[in-house]
Amino acid sequence: MRVQKLIIAFLFLSCSNDIDTKYTSQQNNDNEIENEITVNILFIGNSLTIANNGIDYHVKKFYDNGNPDVSVNTHSVSVSGASLKEHLMSGIAAGEINNKDWDYIILQENGIVATVNPEETIASILSFKEIISPSTTTFLFMTWAYENQPEMTDQLSSVYYEASELTNYKVIPVGLAWRDFMATNETSLLNPDGLHPNMHGTYFASAMIFSILSNQNIIQVPYHSNLEEFQAQYIKQRVIEYVLFYY
């Protein structure tokens, strides 16, 4: 009888240990889920944003290959040739802004509008400020000068930084970094049309945006899209220098 009691006690303890182990494992899994950070990012722009699968796509790829505790949802409301005013008039961008609690919103203006009619650009950004939640961190994505129009860089810089002062939205100075990179490297960031980014250009802009948003060391993020690894590493190193200098 005593032996039977010992056997029953042993089996009870074994089952209890198994339950404890499963419970502890479940707790660890729950803690991992609770510790994961989800970042929601909305891009509003035109073909400069959506070229080469879109900057939103490549920024997500950087996140996916970076800190494993951070997951990201990216979405783009971008139409070829569109200005920020046209986005406001269509109502689609406003609908997306109200559709989710966005952590970051990236606004990118049509380059021609920004340089020819800077008042419209500033008015549009101020209008976006009225519909974007104060809890969302909004950035102004300064684009680059078109081929053979180097004066665009200063014009774009002027309007973006003026809008920044009026809204407290920080500028992501891709255009300034782009100018410096193009002046010192044989590798072009532009497509043959002299306007849109090639894959190097989209990767360059995406790396800069990711670096600023995530505060991660992009050198340690292995994503290189379809570029050669050495090309991607060089671009990322230069991006780090430009972020430190301009941002």
Coordinates of C-alpha atoms in Angstrom, one line a residue:
M1 CA 0.0 0.0 0.0
R2 CA 2.8 2.4 0.9
V3 CA 4.5 1.6 -2.4
Q4 CA 1.3 2.4 -4.3
K5 CA 1.1 5.8 -2.5
L6 CA 4.7 6.6 -3.4
I7 CA 4.0 5.7 -7.0
I8 CA 0.9 7.9 -7.1
A9 CA 2.8 10.8 -5.5
F10 CA 5.6 10.4 -8.0
L11 CA 3.2 10.5 -10.9
F12 CA 1.5 13.6 -9.5
L13 CA 4.7 15.4 -9.1
S14 CA 5.8 14.5 -12.6
C15 CA 2.6 15.8 -14.1
S16 CA 2.8 19.0 -12.1
N17 CA 6.4 19.6 -13.3
D18 CA 5.2 19.0 -16.9
I19 CA 2.3 21.5 -16.4
D20 CA 4.7 24.0 -14.8
T21 CA 7.1 23.7 -17.7
K22 CA 4.4 24.2 -20.3
Y23 CA 3.0 27.2 -18.3
T24 CA 6.4 28.7 -18.1
S25 CA 7.0 28.2 -21.8
Q26 CA 3.6 29.8 -22.6
Q27 CA 4.5 32.7 -20.3
N28 CA 7.8 33.2 -22.1
N29 CA 6.0 33.2 -25.5
D30 CA 3.4 35.7 -24.2
N31 CA 6.2 38.0 -22.9
E32 CA 7.9 37.8 -26.3
I33 CA 4.7 38.9 -28.0
E34 CA 4.1 41.7 -25.4
N35 CA 7.7 43.0 -25.9
E36 CA 7.4 43.2 -29.7
I37 CA 7.0 46.8 -30.9
T38 CA 4.8 47.4 -33.9
V39 CA 5.5 50.5 -36.0
N40 CA 2.9 51.9 -38.5
I41 CA 4.3 54.1 -41.3
L42 CA 2.3 56.0 -44.0
F43 CA 3.9 57.5 -47.1
I44 CA 2.1 60.2 -49.1
G45 CA 3.8 61.3 -52.3
N46 CA 4.2 60.6 -56.0
S47 CA 6.3 58.5 -58.4
L48 CA 9.5 59.5 -56.6
T49 CA 8.2 57.6 -53.6
I50 CA 6.7 54.6 -55.5
A51 CA 9.5 53.9 -58.0
N52 CA 11.3 50.6 -57.8
N53 CA 8.6 48.9 -55.8
G54 CA 8.3 51.9 -53.5
I55 CA 10.3 53.4 -50.6
D56 CA 7.6 52.0 -48.3
Y57 CA 8.5 48.4 -49.5
H58 CA 12.3 48.9 -49.0
V59 CA 11.9 50.6 -45.6
K60 CA 9.8 47.6 -44.4
K61 CA 12.6 45.3 -45.7
F62 CA 15.1 47.2 -43.6
Y63 CA 12.9 46.8 -40.6
D64 CA 12.4 43.1 -41.3
N65 CA 16.1 42.6 -41.4
G66 CA 16.8 44.8 -38.4
N67 CA 15.8 44.6 -34.7
P68 CA 13.8 41.4 -34.3
D69 CA 11.7 43.0 -31.5
V70 CA 10.3 45.6 -34.0
S71 CA 7.7 44.8 -36.6
V72 CA 6.5 47.3 -39.1
N73 CA 3.4 48.0 -41.3
T74 CA 4.0 50.4 -44.2
H75 CA 1.5 51.8 -46.6
S76 CA 1.8 54.3 -49.4
V77 CA -0.8 56.7 -50.8
S78 CA 1.2 57.9 -53.8
V79 CA 0.2 58.7 -57.3
S80 CA 2.5 59.5 -60.2
G81 CA 2.8 63.3 -60.6
A82 CA 0.6 64.1 -57.7
S83 CA 1.1 67.1 -55.5
L84 CA 0.2 67.3 -51.8
K85 CA -2.6 69.7 -52.8
E86 CA -4.0 67.1 -55.1
H87 CA -3.8 64.5 -52.4
L88 CA -5.8 66.8 -50.1
M89 CA -8.4 67.4 -52.8
S90 CA -8.9 63.7 -53.6
G91 CA -9.7 62.8 -49.9
I92 CA -7.9 59.5 -50.2
A93 CA -4.9 60.5 -48.2
A94 CA -7.2 62.0 -45.4
G95 CA -9.1 58.7 -45.3
E96 CA -5.9 56.7 -44.8
I97 CA -4.7 59.1 -42.2
N98 CA -7.9 58.5 -40.2
N99 CA -7.8 54.8 -40.9
K100 CA -5.0 53.9 -38.5
D101 CA -3.1 55.2 -35.5
W102 CA 0.1 56.0 -37.5
D103 CA 3.4 56.3 -35.7
Y104 CA 5.0 58.1 -38.6
I105 CA 3.7 59.9 -41.7
I106 CA 6.1 60.9 -44.5
L107 CA 5.0 63.7 -46.7
Q108 CA 6.7 64.2 -50.1
E109 CA 5.8 67.1 -52.4
N110 CA 5.9 67.3 -56.2
G111 CA 9.3 68.8 -57.0
I112 CA 8.0 71.2 -59.7
V113 CA 5.3 72.5 -57.4
A114 CA 7.7 73.0 -54.5
T115 CA 10.2 75.0 -56.7
V116 CA 7.7 76.9 -58.9
N117 CA 4.9 77.5 -56.4
P118 CA 6.4 77.1 -52.8
E119 CA 3.4 78.9 -51.3
E120 CA 1.2 76.1 -52.4
T121 CA 3.5 73.5 -50.9
I122 CA 3.6 75.3 -47.5
A123 CA -0.2 75.8 -47.6
S124 CA -0.7 72.1 -48.3
I125 CA 1.6 71.0 -45.5
L126 CA -0.2 73.3 -43.1
S127 CA -3.5 71.7 -44.2
F128 CA -2.1 68.2 -43.6
K129 CA -1.1 69.4 -40.1
E130 CA -4.8 70.1 -39.4
I131 CA -5.8 66.5 -40.1
I132 CA -2.8 64.6 -38.8
S133 CA -3.0 63.6 -35.1
P134 CA -0.5 65.4 -32.8
S135 CA 0.4 61.9 -31.5
T136 CA 1.8 61.0 -35.0
T137 CA 5.4 62.0 -35.8
T138 CA 5.3 63.6 -39.2
F139 CA 8.4 64.0 -41.5
L140 CA 8.9 66.0 -44.7
F141 CA 10.7 64.0 -47.3
M142 CA 12.9 66.5 -49.2
T143 CA 13.6 65.1 -52.6
W144 CA 16.4 65.9 -55.1
A145 CA 17.3 68.1 -58.0
Y146 CA 16.5 66.8 -61.5
E147 CA 19.4 66.3 -63.9
N148 CA 20.9 69.5 -65.2
Q149 CA 18.8 71.5 -62.7
P150 CA 21.2 71.8 -59.7
E151 CA 19.5 75.0 -58.5
M152 CA 16.5 72.8 -57.4
T153 CA 18.4 71.6 -54.4
D154 CA 18.5 75.0 -52.7
Q155 CA 14.9 75.8 -53.8
L156 CA 13.6 72.5 -52.4
S157 CA 15.7 73.0 -49.2
S158 CA 14.3 76.5 -48.7
V159 CA 10.6 75.4 -49.0
Y160 CA 10.9 72.2 -46.9
Y161 CA 12.8 73.9 -44.1
E162 CA 10.3 76.9 -44.1
A163 CA 7.5 74.4 -43.8
S164 CA 9.4 72.6 -41.0
E165 CA 9.6 75.9 -39.0
L166 CA 5.9 76.5 -39.4
T167 CA 4.8 72.9 -38.4
N168 CA 7.6 71.5 -36.3
Y169 CA 7.8 68.6 -38.8
K170 CA 11.4 67.5 -39.2
V171 CA 12.9 67.4 -42.7
I172 CA 14.5 64.1 -43.9
P173 CA 17.1 65.8 -46.1
V174 CA 17.5 63.2 -48.8
G175 CA 18.0 65.9 -51.4
L176 CA 20.9 67.4 -49.7
A177 CA 22.6 64.1 -49.2
W178 CA 21.8 63.1 -52.8
R179 CA 23.6 66.2 -54.1
D180 CA 26.7 65.4 -52.1
F181 CA 26.7 61.8 -53.1
M182 CA 26.2 62.6 -56.8
A183 CA 29.1 65.1 -56.7
T184 CA 31.6 62.7 -55.3
N185 CA 30.6 59.3 -56.9
E186 CA 30.5 57.9 -60.3
T187 CA 27.5 55.8 -59.4
S188 CA 24.3 57.7 -60.4
L189 CA 21.2 57.7 -58.3
L190 CA 19.0 58.8 -61.2
N191 CA 17.2 56.9 -63.9
P192 CA 18.1 57.9 -67.5
D193 CA 15.1 60.2 -67.5
G194 CA 17.0 62.5 -65.1
L195 CA 14.0 62.7 -62.8
H196 CA 13.2 59.4 -61.1
P197 CA 15.5 57.3 -58.9
N198 CA 17.2 54.2 -60.2
M199 CA 17.5 51.3 -57.8
H200 CA 20.6 52.8 -56.2
G201 CA 18.6 56.0 -55.6
T202 CA 15.5 54.3 -54.1
Y203 CA 17.8 52.3 -51.9
F204 CA 19.7 55.5 -50.9
A205 CA 16.5 57.3 -49.9
S206 CA 15.0 54.3 -48.1
A207 CA 18.2 53.7 -46.1
M208 CA 18.2 57.4 -45.0
I209 CA 14.5 57.3 -44.0
F210 CA 15.0 54.0 -42.2
S211 CA 18.0 55.3 -40.3
I212 CA 16.2 58.3 -39.1
L213 CA 13.0 56.6 -38.2
S214 CA 14.4 53.5 -36.5
N215 CA 17.6 54.9 -35.0
Q216 CA 19.2 51.6 -35.8
N217 CA 22.7 51.1 -37.1
I218 CA 22.0 50.4 -40.8
I219 CA 25.5 49.0 -41.3
Q220 CA 24.4 46.0 -39.2
V221 CA 21.2 45.5 -41.1
P222 CA 22.0 43.0 -43.9
Y223 CA 19.3 44.1 -46.4
H224 CA 20.8 45.1 -49.8
S225 CA 17.8 44.6 -52.1
N226 CA 19.1 43.6 -55.6
L227 CA 22.3 45.6 -55.3
E228 CA 25.7 44.0 -54.8
E229 CA 26.4 43.7 -51.1
F230 CA 29.5 46.0 -51.4
Q231 CA 27.4 48.6 -53.2
A232 CA 24.8 48.6 -50.5
Q233 CA 27.3 48.7 -47.7
Y234 CA 29.0 51.7 -49.3
I235 CA 25.6 53.5 -49.7
K236 CA 24.7 52.8 -46.1
Q237 CA 28.1 54.1 -44.8
R238 CA 27.6 57.3 -46.7
V239 CA 24.0 57.6 -45.5
I240 CA 25.3 57.4 -41.9
E241 CA 27.6 60.3 -42.6
Y242 CA 24.9 62.4 -44.2
V243 CA 22.4 61.8 -41.4
L244 CA 25.0 62.9 -38.8
F245 CA 25.8 66.0 -40.8
Y246 CA 22.4 67.2 -42.0
Y247 CA 19.9 65.8 -39.6

